[in-house]
Coordinates of C-alpha atoms in Angstrom, one line a residue:
Chain A
M1 CA 102.7 151.2 101.6
I2 CA 102.3 147.7 100.3
S3 CA 104.8 145.2 101.7
T4 CA 106.4 143.0 99.0
P5 CA 106.8 139.4 100.0
A6 CA 110.3 138.2 99.9
D7 CA 111.4 136.4 96.7
P8 CA 110.7 132.7 97.4
L9 CA 113.2 131.6 94.7
P10 CA 116.2 133.9 95.1
S11 CA 118.6 131.5 93.4
W12 CA 116.6 131.5 90.2
N13 CA 117.4 134.3 87.8
D14 CA 114.5 136.5 86.7
R15 CA 113.7 134.7 83.5
P16 CA 110.7 132.9 81.9
T17 CA 111.5 129.7 83.8
K18 CA 111.2 131.3 87.2
Q19 CA 108.2 133.3 86.1
G20 CA 106.5 130.2 84.8
I21 CA 106.9 128.3 88.0
L22 CA 105.7 131.2 90.2
A23 CA 102.7 131.9 87.9
F24 CA 101.7 128.2 88.0
V25 CA 101.8 128.0 91.8
A26 CA 99.9 131.2 92.1
R27 CA 97.3 130.0 89.6
V28 CA 96.4 126.9 91.5
T29 CA 96.6 128.3 95.0
D30 CA 94.9 131.7 94.6
E31 CA 91.3 131.2 95.8
T32 CA 90.0 133.7 93.3
S33 CA 91.6 131.8 90.4
P34 CA 89.3 129.6 88.3
D35 CA 92.1 127.0 88.4
F36 CA 92.3 127.0 92.2
L37 CA 92.9 123.5 93.7
P38 CA 92.2 122.3 97.2
V39 CA 95.3 121.4 99.2
A40 CA 94.7 117.7 99.0
E41 CA 95.1 117.8 95.2
R42 CA 98.4 119.7 95.3
I43 CA 100.7 116.7 94.7
A44 CA 104.2 117.3 93.3
V45 CA 106.6 114.6 92.3
H46 CA 110.4 115.0 91.9
D47 CA 113.0 112.8 90.6
N48 CA 116.1 112.8 92.8
D49 CA 119.4 111.9 90.9
G50 CA 120.1 114.8 88.5
T51 CA 117.0 116.7 89.6
L52 CA 117.6 117.4 93.3
W53 CA 121.2 116.4 93.5
P54 CA 123.9 115.4 91.0
E55 CA 124.2 112.0 89.3
N56 CA 127.8 112.5 88.2
P57 CA 130.4 111.0 88.0
M58 CA 127.9 108.2 89.0
P59 CA 124.7 108.0 91.0
F60 CA 125.6 108.6 94.6
Q61 CA 124.0 105.3 95.7
A62 CA 126.4 103.6 93.3
A63 CA 129.3 105.3 95.0
F64 CA 127.9 104.0 98.3
A65 CA 127.8 100.5 96.9
I66 CA 131.3 100.6 95.6
D67 CA 132.6 102.0 98.9
E68 CA 130.8 99.2 100.6
L69 CA 132.3 96.6 98.4
N70 CA 135.8 98.0 99.0
R71 CA 135.2 97.9 102.7
R72 CA 133.7 94.4 102.8
I73 CA 136.1 92.7 100.4
L74 CA 138.7 93.0 103.2
T75 CA 136.8 90.5 105.3
E76 CA 134.9 88.7 102.5
P77 CA 137.4 88.1 99.7
E78 CA 135.1 85.6 98.0
L79 CA 133.2 88.6 96.7
A80 CA 136.0 89.3 94.3
S81 CA 135.1 86.3 92.1
D82 CA 132.0 88.1 90.9
P83 CA 132.7 89.8 87.6
M84 CA 130.4 92.7 88.4
V85 CA 132.2 93.3 91.7
Q86 CA 135.5 93.3 89.7
A87 CA 134.0 95.9 87.3
A88 CA 132.8 98.0 90.2
L89 CA 136.1 97.9 92.1
A90 CA 137.9 98.7 88.8
G91 CA 135.6 101.7 88.3
E92 CA 134.4 100.3 85.0
L93 CA 131.1 102.0 85.3
A94 CA 130.2 101.4 81.6
V95 CA 130.2 97.7 82.3
L96 CA 127.8 98.1 85.2
L97 CA 125.5 100.3 83.2
E98 CA 125.1 97.9 80.3
G99 CA 121.6 96.5 79.6
E100 CA 118.2 98.2 79.6
H101 CA 118.0 98.3 83.4
F102 CA 121.6 98.7 84.3
D103 CA 121.8 95.0 85.2
G104 CA 125.4 95.1 86.4
L105 CA 124.7 98.1 88.6
M106 CA 121.7 96.2 90.0
R107 CA 123.8 93.2 90.7
V108 CA 126.2 95.3 92.7
L109 CA 123.4 97.0 94.5
A110 CA 122.0 93.6 95.3
L111 CA 125.2 92.5 96.9
T112 CA 125.4 95.6 99.1
H113 CA 121.6 96.1 99.6
A114 CA 120.3 92.7 100.6
G115 CA 120.8 90.0 103.3
M116 CA 120.8 92.5 106.2
T117 CA 118.0 94.0 108.2
T118 CA 116.6 97.4 107.3
D119 CA 118.1 98.8 110.5
E120 CA 121.6 97.4 109.6
F121 CA 121.3 98.9 106.1
R122 CA 120.3 102.3 107.5
D123 CA 123.3 102.3 109.8
A124 CA 125.6 101.4 106.9
V125 CA 124.3 104.4 104.9
E126 CA 124.5 106.8 107.8
E127 CA 128.1 105.6 108.5
W128 CA 129.0 106.1 104.9
L129 CA 127.5 109.6 104.7
K130 CA 129.6 110.7 107.6
S131 CA 132.9 110.2 105.9
A132 CA 132.4 109.8 102.1
K133 CA 133.1 112.8 99.9
H134 CA 132.3 113.6 96.3
P135 CA 135.4 113.1 94.2
R136 CA 135.1 116.5 92.4
F137 CA 133.5 118.8 94.9
G138 CA 135.2 117.4 98.0
R139 CA 132.1 117.7 100.1
P140 CA 129.8 115.2 101.7
Y141 CA 127.3 113.9 99.2
D142 CA 124.3 115.1 101.1
A143 CA 125.7 118.7 101.1
L144 CA 125.4 118.7 97.3
T145 CA 121.7 119.2 96.8
Y146 CA 120.8 122.0 94.4
Q147 CA 119.9 125.2 96.2
P148 CA 117.4 126.4 93.6
M149 CA 115.5 123.1 93.9
Q150 CA 115.6 123.3 97.7
E151 CA 113.9 126.7 97.3
L152 CA 111.3 125.2 94.9
L153 CA 110.5 122.4 97.4
R154 CA 110.1 125.0 100.1
H155 CA 108.0 127.3 98.0
L156 CA 105.7 124.4 97.1
R157 CA 105.4 123.2 100.7
A158 CA 104.6 126.8 101.8
N159 CA 101.8 126.8 99.3
G160 CA 100.2 123.6 100.6
F161 CA 101.8 121.2 98.2
K162 CA 102.9 117.7 99.3
N163 CA 106.3 116.9 97.8
F164 CA 107.1 113.3 96.9
I165 CA 110.4 112.0 95.7
V166 CA 109.9 109.5 92.9
S167 CA 113.3 108.2 92.1
G168 CA 115.1 105.2 90.6
G169 CA 117.2 105.3 93.8
G170 CA 116.4 102.8 96.5
A171 CA 113.7 103.9 98.9
D172 CA 115.7 102.5 101.9
F173 CA 118.8 104.4 100.8
M174 CA 116.9 107.7 100.4
R175 CA 114.9 107.5 103.5
V176 CA 118.0 107.6 105.7
W177 CA 118.6 111.3 104.8
V178 CA 115.7 112.8 102.9
E179 CA 113.9 114.2 105.9
R180 CA 117.0 115.9 107.2
V181 CA 118.2 117.1 103.8
Y182 CA 114.9 118.0 102.0
G183 CA 112.4 118.1 104.8
I184 CA 110.5 115.3 103.0
R185 CA 109.1 112.6 105.2
P186 CA 110.0 108.9 104.6
E187 CA 106.4 108.2 103.6
Q188 CA 106.7 110.6 100.8
V189 CA 109.6 108.7 99.2
V190 CA 108.8 106.4 96.3
G191 CA 111.9 104.5 95.1
S192 CA 113.2 101.2 93.8
A193 CA 112.6 98.4 96.3
A194 CA 112.5 94.7 96.7
R195 CA 110.3 92.9 99.3
T196 CA 111.6 92.5 102.8
E197 CA 110.9 89.6 105.1
F198 CA 109.3 90.0 108.5
E199 CA 110.7 88.0 111.4
L200 CA 110.1 88.2 115.1
R201 CA 113.6 87.6 116.6
E202 CA 114.6 87.5 120.3
E203 CA 115.6 91.2 120.2
G204 CA 112.3 92.2 118.5
P205 CA 110.8 92.4 115.0
V206 CA 113.1 92.8 112.1
L207 CA 112.7 93.2 108.3
T208 CA 115.4 91.6 106.2
K209 CA 116.2 93.0 102.8
T210 CA 115.9 90.5 99.9
L211 CA 116.0 90.8 96.2
D212 CA 112.5 89.3 95.7
H213 CA 110.2 91.1 93.4
L214 CA 112.7 93.9 92.8
F215 CA 110.9 96.9 91.4
V216 CA 113.0 99.3 89.4
N217 CA 111.3 102.7 89.7
D218 CA 112.3 104.1 86.4
K219 CA 110.7 105.0 83.0
E220 CA 107.1 103.5 82.8
G221 CA 107.7 102.2 86.3
K222 CA 107.4 105.8 87.7
P223 CA 103.7 106.4 86.9
V224 CA 103.0 102.8 88.0
A225 CA 104.7 103.5 91.4
I226 CA 102.9 106.9 91.7
H227 CA 99.6 105.2 91.3
Q228 CA 100.5 102.4 93.7
S229 CA 102.0 104.7 96.4
I230 CA 100.2 108.0 96.0
G231 CA 97.0 106.9 94.3
R232 CA 96.3 110.1 92.4
R233 CA 97.8 112.0 89.5
P234 CA 100.3 114.7 90.5
I235 CA 100.0 118.2 89.2
I236 CA 103.7 119.0 89.2
C237 CA 106.4 116.8 88.0
C238 CA 110.1 117.7 88.0
G239 CA 112.7 115.5 86.3
N240 CA 115.8 115.6 84.3
S241 CA 116.0 112.6 82.1
D242 CA 114.2 110.2 79.8
G243 CA 113.7 108.1 82.9
D244 CA 111.2 110.8 84.0
H245 CA 109.5 111.0 80.6
A246 CA 106.6 108.7 81.4
M247 CA 105.8 110.5 84.7
L248 CA 106.0 113.8 82.9
Q249 CA 103.4 112.5 80.5
Y250 CA 101.3 111.0 83.3
T251 CA 101.3 114.3 85.1
T252 CA 100.6 116.6 82.3
I253 CA 98.8 115.0 79.3
N254 CA 95.0 115.4 79.5
N255 CA 95.1 115.8 83.2
P256 CA 91.7 117.3 84.1
R257 CA 93.6 119.5 86.6
P258 CA 96.1 122.2 85.7
S259 CA 99.6 120.7 85.6
L260 CA 103.2 121.6 85.3
G261 CA 106.1 119.6 83.9
L262 CA 109.7 120.8 84.5
I263 CA 112.9 119.4 83.1
V264 CA 116.3 120.3 84.7
H265 CA 118.7 120.5 81.8
H266 CA 122.3 120.1 82.8
T267 CA 124.1 122.9 80.8
D268 CA 126.7 124.0 83.3
S269 CA 130.0 122.1 83.0
E270 CA 131.8 124.8 85.0
R271 CA 129.7 124.7 88.2
E272 CA 128.3 121.2 87.7
Y273 CA 128.1 119.0 84.6
A274 CA 126.8 119.4 81.0
Y275 CA 125.1 116.5 79.4
D276 CA 121.9 115.3 77.7
C277 CA 122.1 112.8 74.8
E278 CA 125.5 111.6 75.9
T279 CA 126.3 110.8 79.5
K280 CA 128.8 108.7 81.3
S281 CA 126.3 108.2 84.2
T282 CA 122.6 107.9 84.2
G283 CA 120.5 110.8 83.1
R284 CA 120.2 110.5 79.3
L285 CA 117.9 113.2 78.1
V286 CA 116.6 113.1 74.5
Q287 CA 113.0 112.1 74.1
A288 CA 111.6 114.2 77.0
L289 CA 113.6 117.2 75.8
R290 CA 112.3 116.8 72.3
E291 CA 108.7 116.6 73.5
A292 CA 109.0 119.5 75.9
P293 CA 107.9 122.3 73.6
K294 CA 104.8 120.4 72.4
R295 CA 103.7 119.6 75.9
G296 CA 104.6 123.0 77.4
W297 CA 107.1 121.5 79.8
I298 CA 109.4 124.1 81.3
V299 CA 113.1 123.4 80.6
V300 CA 115.5 124.7 83.2
D301 CA 118.8 125.9 81.7
M302 CA 121.0 125.4 84.8
K303 CA 123.7 127.8 83.5
Q304 CA 121.2 130.6 82.7
D305 CA 118.5 130.0 85.2
W306 CA 120.4 129.3 88.4
N307 CA 122.6 131.9 90.1
A308 CA 123.6 129.4 92.8
M309 CA 124.3 125.7 92.5
F310 CA 124.6 123.8 95.8
R311 CA 122.8 124.3 99.0
T312 CA 124.3 127.2 100.9
E313 CA 122.5 127.4 104.2
Chain B
M1 CA 86.4 129.0 135.6
I2 CA 88.3 126.4 133.7
S3 CA 86.7 125.2 130.5
T4 CA 86.6 121.5 130.1
P5 CA 87.4 120.3 126.6
A6 CA 84.6 118.3 125.0
D7 CA 84.9 114.5 125.2
P8 CA 86.7 113.5 122.0
L9 CA 85.4 109.9 122.2
P10 CA 81.7 110.2 123.2
S11 CA 80.8 106.8 121.7
W12 CA 83.2 105.1 124.0
N13 CA 82.0 104.2 127.4
D14 CA 84.1 105.4 130.3
R15 CA 86.1 102.2 130.9
P16 CA 89.8 101.3 131.0
T17 CA 89.8 100.9 127.2
K18 CA 88.9 104.5 126.5
Q19 CA 91.0 105.7 129.4
G20 CA 94.0 103.8 128.0
I21 CA 93.6 105.3 124.6
L22 CA 93.3 108.9 125.8
A23 CA 96.2 108.5 128.3
F24 CA 98.5 107.2 125.5
V25 CA 97.6 110.1 123.2
A26 CA 98.2 112.6 126.0
R27 CA 101.5 110.9 126.9
V28 CA 103.1 111.3 123.5
T29 CA 101.6 114.7 122.6
D30 CA 102.1 116.6 125.9
E31 CA 105.2 118.7 125.5
T32 CA 106.0 118.3 129.1
S33 CA 105.8 114.5 129.0
P34 CA 109.1 112.6 128.9
D35 CA 107.5 110.4 126.2
F36 CA 106.6 113.4 123.9
L37 CA 107.1 112.6 120.2
P38 CA 107.4 115.1 117.4
V39 CA 104.5 115.2 114.9
A40 CA 106.5 113.5 112.2
E41 CA 106.8 110.3 114.4
R42 CA 103.1 110.1 115.2
I43 CA 102.2 107.4 112.7
A44 CA 99.0 105.3 113.3
V45 CA 98.1 102.3 111.2
H46 CA 94.6 100.8 111.0
D47 CA 93.3 97.7 109.5
N48 CA 90.0 98.3 107.7
D49 CA 87.8 95.2 107.4
G50 CA 86.5 94.4 110.9
T51 CA 88.4 97.3 112.4
L52 CA 86.9 100.4 110.8
W53 CA 83.9 98.8 109.1
P54 CA 82.4 95.3 109.3
E55 CA 83.6 92.2 107.4
N56 CA 80.4 90.2 107.7
P57 CA 78.7 88.4 106.1
M58 CA 81.7 88.8 103.8
P59 CA 84.3 91.5 103.2
F60 CA 82.6 94.3 101.4
Q61 CA 85.0 94.1 98.5
A62 CA 83.9 90.5 98.0
A63 CA 80.3 91.7 97.8
F64 CA 81.4 94.2 95.1
A65 CA 83.1 91.4 93.2
I66 CA 80.1 89.1 93.3
D67 CA 77.7 91.9 92.3
E68 CA 80.1 92.7 89.4
L69 CA 80.1 89.1 88.3
N70 CA 76.3 89.0 88.4
R71 CA 76.1 92.2 86.3
R72 CA 78.8 91.1 83.8
I73 CA 77.6 87.5 83.3
L74 CA 74.6 88.9 81.5
T75 CA 76.8 90.1 78.7
E76 CA 79.8 87.7 79.2
P77 CA 78.2 84.3 79.7
E78 CA 81.6 82.5 79.2
L79 CA 82.5 83.7 82.7
A80 CA 80.1 81.0 84.1
S81 CA 82.5 78.2 83.1
D82 CA 84.9 79.2 85.8
P83 CA 84.3 77.1 88.9
M84 CA 85.2 79.9 91.2
V85 CA 82.7 82.2 89.5
Q86 CA 80.1 79.5 90.0
A87 CA 81.0 79.3 93.7
A88 CA 80.8 83.1 94.0
L89 CA 77.4 83.3 92.2
A90 CA 76.1 80.5 94.3
G91 CA 77.2 82.3 97.5
E92 CA 79.5 79.4 98.4
L93 CA 81.8 81.7 100.3
A94 CA 83.6 78.8 102.0
V95 CA 84.8 77.5 98.7
L96 CA 86.2 81.0 97.9
L97 CA 87.9 81.2 101.2
E98 CA 89.8 77.9 101.0
G99 CA 93.6 77.9 101.0
E100 CA 96.1 80.0 102.9
H101 CA 95.5 83.2 101.0
F102 CA 91.8 82.7 100.0
D103 CA 92.8 81.6 96.5
G104 CA 89.3 81.3 95.2
L105 CA 88.4 84.8 96.5
M106 CA 91.6 86.1 94.9
R107 CA 90.6 84.4 91.6
V108 CA 87.2 86.2 91.6
L109 CA 88.8 89.5 92.6
A110 CA 91.2 88.9 89.7
L111 CA 88.4 88.6 87.2
T112 CA 86.7 91.7 88.5
H113 CA 89.7 93.8 89.3
A114 CA 92.0 93.4 86.3
G115 CA 92.0 94.1 82.6
M116 CA 90.5 97.5 82.9
T117 CA 92.1 100.9 83.5
T118 CA 92.3 102.3 87.0
D119 CA 89.8 105.0 86.0
E120 CA 87.3 102.4 84.7
F121 CA 87.7 100.4 87.9
R122 CA 87.2 103.5 90.1
D123 CA 84.0 104.3 88.1
A124 CA 82.7 100.7 88.7
V125 CA 83.3 100.9 92.4
E126 CA 81.6 104.3 92.6
E127 CA 78.6 103.1 90.6
W128 CA 78.3 100.0 92.9
L129 CA 78.5 102.1 96.1
K130 CA 75.5 104.2 94.9
S131 CA 73.1 101.3 94.8
A132 CA 74.5 98.4 96.8
K133 CA 73.1 97.8 100.3
H134 CA 74.3 95.6 103.1
P135 CA 72.1 92.5 103.3
R136 CA 71.5 92.8 107.1
F137 CA 71.6 96.5 107.8
G138 CA 70.0 97.6 104.6
R139 CA 72.3 100.7 104.3
P140 CA 74.9 101.6 101.8
Y141 CA 78.2 99.8 102.6
D142 CA 80.1 103.1 103.2
A143 CA 77.5 104.2 105.7
L144 CA 78.5 101.3 108.0
T145 CA 81.8 102.6 109.4
Y146 CA 82.1 102.3 113.2
Q147 CA 81.3 105.6 114.9
P148 CA 83.7 105.0 117.8
M149 CA 86.6 104.3 115.3
Q150 CA 85.7 107.5 113.4
E151 CA 86.0 109.4 116.6
L152 CA 89.4 107.7 117.3
L153 CA 90.6 108.6 113.8
R154 CA 89.5 112.2 114.3
H155 CA 91.1 112.4 117.8
L156 CA 94.4 111.1 116.5
R157 CA 94.3 113.6 113.6
A158 CA 93.5 116.4 115.9
N159 CA 96.6 115.4 117.9
G160 CA 99.0 115.5 115.0
F161 CA 98.9 111.9 114.1
K162 CA 98.9 110.7 110.5
N163 CA 96.4 107.9 110.0
F164 CA 97.2 105.2 107.5
I165 CA 94.9 102.3 106.5
V166 CA 96.9 99.1 106.2
S167 CA 94.4 96.6 104.9
G168 CA 94.2 93.3 103.0
G169 CA 91.6 95.1 100.8
G170 CA 92.7 96.4 97.4
A171 CA 94.3 99.8 97.5
D172 CA 92.4 100.8 94.4
F173 CA 89.1 99.7 95.9
M174 CA 89.6 101.7 99.1
R175 CA 90.9 104.8 97.6
V176 CA 87.6 105.5 95.8
W177 CA 85.9 106.3 99.1
V178 CA 88.4 106.5 102.0
E179 CA 88.9 110.3 101.7
R180 CA 85.2 111.0 101.7
V181 CA 84.3 108.4 104.4
Y182 CA 87.4 108.6 106.8
G183 CA 89.1 111.8 105.8
I184 CA 92.2 109.7 105.0
R185 CA 94.0 110.7 101.8
P186 CA 94.7 108.2 99.1
E187 CA 98.4 108.3 99.7
Q188 CA 97.8 107.1 103.2
V189 CA 96.2 103.9 102.0
V190 CA 98.3 100.7 102.0
G191 CA 96.5 97.7 100.5
S192 CA 96.7 94.7 98.4
A193 CA 97.8 95.5 94.9
A194 CA 99.2 94.1 91.7
R195 CA 101.3 96.1 89.2
T196 CA 99.6 98.3 86.6
E197 CA 100.8 98.9 83.1
F198 CA 101.4 102.4 81.8
E199 CA 100.3 103.2 78.3
L200 CA 100.1 106.5 76.5
R201 CA 96.8 106.3 74.5
E202 CA 95.2 108.7 72.1
E203 CA 93.0 110.0 74.9
G204 CA 95.9 110.4 77.3
P205 CA 98.0 108.2 79.7
V206 CA 96.3 105.2 81.3
L207 CA 97.2 102.6 83.8
T208 CA 95.8 99.1 83.2
K209 CA 95.2 96.8 86.1
T210 CA 96.9 93.4 85.8
L211 CA 97.5 90.5 88.2
D212 CA 101.3 90.7 87.9
H213 CA 103.2 90.6 91.2
L214 CA 100.0 90.5 93.2
F215 CA 100.9 91.5 96.7
V216 CA 98.5 90.3 99.4
N217 CA 98.7 92.8 102.3
D218 CA 97.9 90.4 105.1
K219 CA 99.7 88.8 108.1
E220 CA 103.5 89.2 107.7
G221 CA 102.8 91.2 104.5
K222 CA 101.6 94.1 106.6
P223 CA 104.8 95.1 108.3
V224 CA 106.5 94.5 104.9
A225 CA 104.1 96.9 103.3
I226 CA 104.4 99.4 106.1
H227 CA 108.1 99.5 105.7
Q228 CA 107.8 99.8 101.9
S229 CA 105.1 102.5 101.9
I230 CA 105.6 104.5 105.1
G231 CA 109.3 103.7 105.9
R232 CA 109.1 104.0 109.6
R233 CA 107.6 102.0 112.5
P234 CA 104.1 103.2 113.5
I235 CA 103.5 103.9 117.2
I236 CA 99.8 103.0 117.1
C237 CA 98.3 99.9 115.5
C238 CA 94.6 99.0 115.4
G239 CA 93.5 95.7 114.1
N240 CA 90.9 93.0 114.8
S241 CA 92.3 89.7 113.6
D242 CA 95.3 87.4 113.3
G243 CA 95.9 89.1 110.0
D244 CA 97.0 92.1 112.0
H245 CA 99.1 90.1 114.4
A246 CA 102.4 90.8 112.7
M247 CA 101.8 94.5 112.4
L248 CA 100.8 94.7 116.1
Q249 CA 104.1 93.0 116.9
Y250 CA 106.0 95.3 114.5
T251 CA 104.5 98.3 116.1
T252 CA 104.8 97.5 119.8
I253 CA 107.6 95.0 120.5
N254 CA 110.9 96.6 121.4
N255 CA 109.9 99.8 119.7
P256 CA 112.3 102.5 120.9
R257 CA 109.3 104.9 121.0
P258 CA 106.2 104.5 123.2
S259 CA 103.6 102.5 121.3
L260 CA 100.0 101.3 121.5
G261 CA 98.4 98.1 120.2
L262 CA 94.6 97.9 120.0
I263 CA 92.4 95.0 119.0
V264 CA 88.7 95.4 118.2
H265 CA 87.0 92.3 119.6
H266 CA 83.7 91.6 117.9
T267 CA 81.5 90.7 120.9
D268 CA 78.2 92.2 120.0
S269 CA 75.9 89.9 118.0
E270 CA 72.9 92.1 118.5
R271 CA 74.2 95.4 117.1
E272 CA 76.9 93.8 114.8
Y273 CA 78.5 90.4 115.0
A274 CA 80.2 88.2 117.5
Y275 CA 83.2 86.1 116.4
D276 CA 86.8 85.4 117.1
C277 CA 88.1 81.8 116.7
E278 CA 85.3 80.8 114.4
T279 CA 84.1 83.1 111.6
K280 CA 82.2 82.6 108.4
S281 CA 84.1 85.5 106.8
T282 CA 87.7 86.8 107.3
G283 CA 88.7 88.0 110.7
R284 CA 89.8 84.9 112.7
L285 CA 91.2 86.1 116.0
V286 CA 93.1 83.7 118.2
Q287 CA 96.8 84.2 118.3
A288 CA 96.7 88.0 118.6
L289 CA 94.1 87.8 121.3
R290 CA 96.1 85.3 123.3
E291 CA 99.2 87.5 123.1
A292 CA 97.4 90.7 124.0
P293 CA 97.8 90.6 127.8
K294 CA 101.6 89.8 127.5
R295 CA 102.1 92.7 125.1
G296 CA 99.8 95.1 126.9
W297 CA 97.6 95.5 123.8
I298 CA 94.2 97.1 124.5
V299 CA 91.3 94.8 123.7
V300 CA 88.1 96.6 122.8
D301 CA 85.0 94.8 123.9
M302 CA 82.6 96.1 121.3
K303 CA 79.5 95.3 123.4
Q304 CA 80.9 96.9 126.6
D305 CA 83.1 99.6 125.2
W306 CA 80.9 101.1 122.5
N307 CA 77.7 103.0 123.1
A308 CA 77.1 103.6 119.4
M309 CA 77.9 101.3 116.5
F310 CA 77.7 102.9 113.1
R311 CA 78.5 106.3 112.0
T312 CA 75.7 108.7 112.9
E313 CA 76.6 112.1 111.5

């Protein structure tokens, strides 16, 4: 009797999407395959907001920033004179998201993400995660990762892949919880960041967060950051928006190695959200979706492809 | 009969230096030790120039740059009008090393390290490594890594450590050969870098090297880059100069985990070079050496501690 290995992706329905993922992983990891790749070359990059966890009604890091402003304004009322703080506290997300790089959002992030040490920032994020709850699902934000993507991360890891998060989110924000939540080590997180400043204080060395040389890890910035941080082209890229378009191209177009592009398409307004060309948050998806058939990128239809939504274990 | 494990550091003489290294590794990896650390926390950072391979008579990357200038000036004579190019071609290293951040050297690196794609740059470095030879030792540059440090890297890896190179050298320069020479993956290389530009060309996606936002990974920049790229404090730091002083402090001062600082002191003018406060290249070592006893950093006396110099296998 031949024992059948357990299904590594039980939350994925048996459709071409799932078959395509499993076939690709088998193709590059089977030693008898002509497309076999050594472990060191099995690099997978994953967007975070909208790909591994939701980005509605706003990116979770923006929720953190607004909660922080609400907390701090009690003791620092002068913050209220900033029009972007006003917009944030009034929930006028559209104002914050104006401009090519969400300048208002960045301003608010700046106020809540700089001027403290990296340890102080980490403590603030940890404190927030303990109590904050998603407005629609009523659960802690870090309990809302997508179960099917968790299974994909695990399947890739079990097959010798190194998973990297390549997200517009702040590296310091993500590193607080990614290891616990995704099993991804801090050194495998590539995110937006500004330079810190090193100082040897009485109590020891500290790094203070500044806004200098802010790097926004989005769009064309993503392949740039992949090159800078990873130093080789990935062979798997998972994203969900036009912010991931450039890294999908970088991963798959004329890559001398076999490669896989995957787009999570939000089609399930009942269990999660449905959006692509129009969105009230980040995550606009038009160009990458249009290019997907030509490039052979797998498009995940959340409603059809996933039989579970959020992490269950 | 109890089998004795083979000596993991045969090129190190049996002195307190070697004993200190072995004792530290045992202390954090022995599950019965109160200082045991899980694998994920075993992060070791290593400077490259002067720590893993020589930096005399000049950093090897500078030799590459000068050889490149000599090659290119044949077809691009206009380069000769740049005073820093003239200094480089005349071997006036002191001129190139003037200024706090070796501005002249940086200018030459800029001319030879920008304006091409990352693939073109990689090819140039590979081509150079095939033919260039060290002026004193007459061997290819990448055959000159220190055998004792190779053994240390291997011993750490065998004990669950993740080795990172954290060097003032260019990340793109080092990544061409670090995997082959040290067994360190490109994503574990943290170096100086400027931003690249992403472009989707006819032949596929390319990244063009620029000089924008040049980050010099030296001195206080090293802990900054460690935080940005690794996202947690190392527990082992190996360096050889005041350029590594800040990352030695960051690794060892008030680190809640056990930690080890190690300084390679160049004391062997016969087999290699002898220098500390005075050097004709990079690698000045004064402040870190002075602070070593207070901090408990291990100082390697090359002449006394190493019974072999360059990689032999």
